[in-house]
Amino acid sequence: MFTAKTIVELKSRLSELDSMSCVCLVPTMGALHQGHMSLVKRAVEENAVTVVSIFVNPTQFDNLWDLDKYPRTLEADVALLEKISKDIIVFVPSAEEVYPEGQNSESYDFQGLEEAMEGAFRKGHFDGVGTVVEKLLHIVKPDRAYFGEKDFQQLQIIRKMVELKKIPVEIIGCPIVREENGLAWSSRNERLSKAMRKEASFIFKTLKTVKKKFGTKSVKSVLDWAKKQFEERPDLDLEYIVIAESETLRSLEEKRPNTKYRAFIAVFADSVRLIDNIALN
Ligand code: PAF
């Protein structure tokens, strides 16, 4: 397994490869779990060269405490990647390498995609994500890049950024991977107590019922029902539940034909913030 710590090391390794090979990038912040593994497996299957970046990006955290608490498990991450393929190139840059001019985000206009949900509750978050992903795409110059649908708003924003900046890369969204009890895999799950991890399975259970009700009930009554479920669960603190168009992420007022919708949710389980979403039609 080749690990590059600097851009120079990475570029020199990539330059040794056949220039016709299809190169892909799986950007991560490490603490790899089954969700990441599914992205990496698919990337390895579909491309000749897979670069996995592991970089805890400081500019996308609106909260220093959260940045500090973010798990850093490089050795275990590399061991997991090695199980998939020894040919993966791991890029583990330092903050100085990625941000030589200081840790600042670019200011993007994602044409409204950034306004609701995560963008509303985590100020500056998507500018940080856009900045680091744009930098990584410029460094690696992949033909394809893989992102999970758990962060569906992030996925749509990256698609928009690539379109606006005319970056020649195909963005591939991959389905959410869940623990046995339905909880979406996230690096944050490790911070939950055993009891809370079980309790948090209620998030997906609720989303599945929202999907069922969405077929026959009004949006308002579905959302009111879901909010009430959380009022009865004092251990789970609902931050938002939103039904929005999948494409524009505009909050839904009236159902329209030929339009795809999703329900999005953010919940605090103790101090751990969990997000999830589900396709409704
Ligand atoms: O989804 C993540 O882990 C991060 O937001 C990403 C895309 C790696 C950028 O830091």
Coordinates of C-alpha atoms and ligand atoms in Angstrom, one line a residue:
M1 CA 0.0 0.0 0.0
F2 CA 1.4 3.4 -1.0
T3 CA 0.9 6.2 1.4
A4 CA 1.6 9.8 0.3
K5 CA 1.9 12.6 2.9
T6 CA 2.6 15.3 0.5
I7 CA 1.3 16.5 -2.8
V8 CA 4.7 16.0 -4.4
E9 CA 4.8 12.4 -3.3
L10 CA 1.3 11.8 -4.5
K11 CA 1.8 13.4 -7.9
S12 CA 5.1 11.5 -8.4
R13 CA 3.4 8.2 -7.7
L14 CA 0.5 9.0 -10.0
S15 CA 2.9 10.1 -12.8
E16 CA 4.4 6.6 -12.7
L17 CA 1.1 5.0 -13.7
D18 CA -0.2 4.5 -17.2
S19 CA -1.6 7.9 -18.3
M20 CA -4.6 6.1 -19.8
S21 CA -5.7 4.5 -16.5
C22 CA -8.9 5.7 -15.0
V23 CA -8.1 7.4 -11.7
C24 CA -10.7 7.9 -9.0
L25 CA -10.8 9.6 -5.6
V26 CA -12.7 8.7 -2.5
P27 CA -12.3 11.7 -0.1
T28 CA -12.7 10.8 3.6
M29 CA -11.9 12.3 7.0
G30 CA -10.8 8.8 8.2
A31 CA -12.3 6.8 11.1
L32 CA -13.4 4.5 8.3
H33 CA -16.4 2.3 8.7
Q34 CA -18.6 0.1 6.5
G35 CA -20.1 3.1 4.8
H36 CA -16.7 4.2 3.5
M37 CA -15.7 0.6 2.7
S38 CA -18.7 0.3 0.3
L39 CA -17.5 3.5 -1.5
V40 CA -14.0 2.2 -1.7
K41 CA -15.0 -1.3 -2.9
R42 CA -17.1 0.2 -5.7
A43 CA -14.3 2.7 -6.6
V44 CA -11.7 -0.2 -6.8
E45 CA -14.1 -2.2 -8.9
E46 CA -14.8 0.6 -11.4
N47 CA -11.3 2.2 -11.8
A48 CA -7.8 1.2 -12.5
V49 CA -6.4 3.5 -9.8
T50 CA -8.1 4.4 -6.5
V51 CA -6.8 7.3 -4.3
V52 CA -8.4 7.5 -0.8
S53 CA -7.7 10.7 1.0
I54 CA -7.8 10.9 4.7
F55 CA -7.9 14.4 6.0
V56 CA -9.9 15.9 8.9
N57 CA -10.7 19.2 7.2
P58 CA -10.7 22.0 9.8
T59 CA -12.6 24.5 7.7
Q60 CA -15.8 22.5 7.6
F61 CA -16.3 22.4 11.4
D62 CA -18.4 25.1 12.9
N63 CA -17.4 23.9 16.3
L64 CA -13.9 23.5 17.6
W65 CA -15.0 20.9 20.1
D66 CA -16.4 18.7 17.4
L67 CA -13.2 19.1 15.4
D68 CA -11.2 18.1 18.5
K69 CA -13.4 15.1 19.2
Y70 CA -13.3 13.8 15.6
P71 CA -11.8 10.3 15.8
R72 CA -8.3 9.9 14.2
T73 CA -7.6 6.2 13.6
L74 CA -5.0 6.2 10.8
E75 CA -3.5 2.8 11.5
A76 CA -6.8 1.0 11.6
D77 CA -8.0 2.9 8.5
V78 CA -5.0 1.8 6.5
A79 CA -5.5 -1.8 7.7
L80 CA -9.1 -1.7 6.5
L81 CA -8.1 -0.3 3.1
E82 CA -5.5 -2.9 2.7
K83 CA -8.1 -5.6 3.1
I84 CA -9.9 -4.2 0.0
S85 CA -6.8 -3.8 -2.1
K86 CA -3.1 -3.3 -1.6
D87 CA -3.0 -1.1 -4.7
I88 CA -5.0 1.7 -3.1
I89 CA -3.1 4.9 -2.8
V90 CA -3.7 6.6 0.5
F91 CA -3.2 10.4 0.6
V92 CA -2.8 11.7 4.2
P93 CA -1.8 15.3 3.9
S94 CA -1.2 17.7 6.8
A95 CA -3.3 20.9 7.2
E96 CA -0.2 22.9 6.1
E97 CA -0.1 20.9 2.9
V98 CA -3.7 21.4 2.0
Y99 CA -3.9 25.0 3.3
P100 CA -0.4 26.5 2.8
E101 CA -2.0 30.0 2.9
G102 CA -3.9 29.6 6.1
Q103 CA -7.0 27.7 7.0
N104 CA -9.6 29.7 5.2
S105 CA -12.6 28.7 3.1
E106 CA -13.6 30.0 -0.2
S107 CA -17.1 31.6 -0.3
Y108 CA -19.4 29.7 -2.7
D109 CA -22.8 30.4 -4.2
F110 CA -24.3 26.9 -4.4
Q111 CA -27.5 28.5 -5.8
G112 CA -29.6 27.9 -2.8
L113 CA -28.6 24.3 -2.1
E114 CA -26.7 25.4 0.9
E115 CA -29.4 27.3 2.5
A116 CA -31.5 24.7 4.3
M117 CA -30.8 21.9 6.7
E118 CA -27.1 21.3 7.3
G119 CA -26.3 24.7 5.8
A120 CA -28.7 26.5 8.1
F121 CA -27.6 24.7 11.3
R122 CA -23.8 24.5 10.6
K123 CA -22.7 28.0 9.4
G124 CA -19.8 27.9 6.9
H125 CA -19.9 24.1 6.8
F126 CA -20.4 23.8 3.0
D127 CA -17.9 26.5 2.2
G128 CA -15.4 24.4 4.0
V129 CA -16.5 21.2 2.3
G130 CA -16.5 22.9 -1.1
T131 CA -13.0 24.3 -0.5
V132 CA -11.4 21.1 0.5
V133 CA -13.1 19.0 -2.2
E134 CA -12.1 21.5 -4.9
K135 CA -8.5 21.4 -3.6
L136 CA -8.4 17.6 -3.6
L137 CA -9.9 17.4 -7.1
H138 CA -7.3 19.8 -8.3
I139 CA -4.5 17.8 -6.7
V140 CA -5.6 14.3 -7.7
K141 CA -7.3 15.2 -11.0
P142 CA -9.5 12.1 -10.9
D143 CA -11.9 10.9 -13.6
R144 CA -14.4 10.0 -11.0
A145 CA -15.0 10.8 -7.3
Y146 CA -17.2 8.9 -4.9
F147 CA -19.5 10.3 -2.1
G148 CA -22.1 8.7 0.2
E149 CA -25.7 9.6 0.0
K150 CA -25.9 9.8 3.8
D151 CA -24.6 13.3 3.3
F152 CA -27.1 13.9 0.5
Q153 CA -27.0 17.7 0.7
Q154 CA -23.2 17.6 0.5
L155 CA -23.4 15.3 -2.5
Q156 CA -25.7 17.8 -4.4
I157 CA -23.5 20.7 -3.4
I158 CA -20.4 19.0 -4.7
R159 CA -22.2 18.2 -8.0
K160 CA -23.1 21.9 -8.2
M161 CA -19.6 23.0 -7.4
V162 CA -18.1 20.8 -10.1
E163 CA -20.7 22.1 -12.6
L164 CA -20.1 25.8 -11.7
K165 CA -16.3 25.4 -11.7
K166 CA -16.3 23.2 -14.8
I167 CA -14.1 20.6 -13.1
P168 CA -13.9 17.5 -15.5
V169 CA -14.9 14.8 -13.0
E170 CA -17.8 12.4 -12.7
I171 CA -19.4 12.6 -9.2
I172 CA -20.8 9.3 -8.1
G173 CA -23.3 9.0 -5.2
C174 CA -23.5 5.7 -3.4
P175 CA -26.3 4.4 -1.3
I176 CA -26.4 4.7 2.5
V177 CA -25.0 1.7 4.4
R178 CA -26.7 0.9 7.7
E179 CA -25.9 -1.0 10.9
E180 CA -28.0 -4.1 11.5
N181 CA -30.5 -2.1 13.5
G182 CA -30.9 0.5 10.7
L183 CA -28.7 3.3 12.1
A184 CA -26.8 4.8 9.2
W185 CA -23.0 4.2 9.5
S186 CA -21.2 7.3 10.6
S187 CA -17.8 7.9 12.3
R188 CA -19.9 9.5 15.1
N189 CA -21.7 6.3 16.0
E190 CA -18.5 5.2 17.9
R191 CA -19.2 8.1 20.4
L192 CA -22.6 6.6 21.3
S193 CA -23.1 4.4 24.3
K194 CA -24.4 0.9 23.6
A195 CA -27.8 1.9 24.9
M196 CA -27.9 5.1 22.8
R197 CA -26.7 3.3 19.7
K198 CA -29.8 1.1 20.1
E199 CA -32.1 4.0 20.8
A200 CA -30.7 5.9 17.7
S201 CA -32.1 3.2 15.5
F202 CA -35.4 5.0 16.0
I203 CA -34.3 7.6 13.5
F204 CA -34.4 5.3 10.5
K205 CA -37.5 3.6 11.9
T206 CA -39.2 7.0 11.8
L207 CA -37.9 7.7 8.3
K208 CA -39.4 4.5 7.0
T209 CA -42.8 5.3 8.5
V210 CA -42.5 8.9 7.0
K211 CA -42.0 7.2 3.6
K212 CA -45.1 5.0 4.1
K213 CA -47.2 8.0 5.2
F214 CA -45.9 10.2 2.4
G215 CA -47.8 8.2 -0.2
T216 CA -51.3 9.0 1.3
K217 CA -51.0 11.9 3.7
S218 CA -50.3 15.7 3.5
V219 CA -46.7 16.8 4.0
K220 CA -47.7 18.8 7.1
S221 CA -49.4 15.9 8.7
V222 CA -46.5 13.6 8.1
L223 CA -44.0 16.1 9.5
D224 CA -46.2 16.8 12.5
W225 CA -46.5 13.1 13.2
A226 CA -42.7 12.6 13.0
K227 CA -42.0 15.6 15.4
K228 CA -44.5 14.1 17.9
Q229 CA -42.7 10.8 17.9
F230 CA -39.5 12.6 19.0
E231 CA -41.3 14.5 21.7
E232 CA -42.0 11.2 23.2
R233 CA -38.3 10.2 23.1
P234 CA -36.5 12.5 25.5
D235 CA -33.1 10.9 24.8
L236 CA -33.3 12.0 21.1
D237 CA -33.3 15.7 20.5
L238 CA -34.7 16.4 17.0
E239 CA -33.0 19.3 15.3
Y240 CA -34.9 19.2 12.1
I241 CA -37.0 17.0 9.9
V242 CA -37.6 18.3 6.4
I243 CA -39.2 16.9 3.2
A244 CA -37.5 18.4 0.1
E245 CA -37.1 18.0 -3.6
S246 CA -34.1 15.7 -4.1
E247 CA -32.7 17.8 -7.0
T248 CA -33.1 21.4 -5.6
L249 CA -33.4 20.6 -1.9
R250 CA -36.2 23.1 -1.8
S251 CA -38.6 22.3 1.0
L252 CA -41.8 20.8 -0.2
E253 CA -45.1 22.7 0.0
E254 CA -47.1 20.8 -2.5
K255 CA -46.4 17.4 -4.2
R256 CA -45.7 17.7 -7.9
P257 CA -45.7 14.8 -10.5
N258 CA -42.4 13.6 -11.9
T259 CA -40.5 15.0 -9.0
K260 CA -38.3 13.1 -6.6
Y261 CA -38.5 13.8 -2.9
R262 CA -36.5 12.9 0.2
A263 CA -37.0 13.3 3.9
F264 CA -33.9 14.6 5.8
I265 CA -33.4 14.5 9.5
A266 CA -30.8 15.6 12.1
V267 CA -31.0 14.4 15.7
F268 CA -28.8 14.8 18.8
A269 CA -28.3 11.5 20.7
D270 CA -26.7 12.8 23.9
S271 CA -24.2 15.3 22.5
V272 CA -23.7 13.3 19.2
R273 CA -25.3 14.9 16.1
L274 CA -26.6 12.3 13.7
I275 CA -28.1 12.8 10.2
D276 CA -29.9 10.6 7.9
N277 CA -32.3 10.7 4.9
I278 CA -34.6 8.5 2.8
A279 CA -35.9 8.6 -0.8
L280 CA -39.7 9.0 -0.6
N281 CA -40.7 8.1 -4.1
Ligands
PAF1 O1 -18.0 13.5 3.9 C1 -16.9 13.7 4.4 O2 -16.3 12.9 5.0 C2 -16.2 15.1 4.2 O3 -17.2 16.1 4.2 C3 -15.4 15.2 2.9 C4 -16.2 15.0 1.7 C5 -14.3 14.1 2.9 C6 -14.7 16.5 2.8 O4 -13.9 16.8 3.9

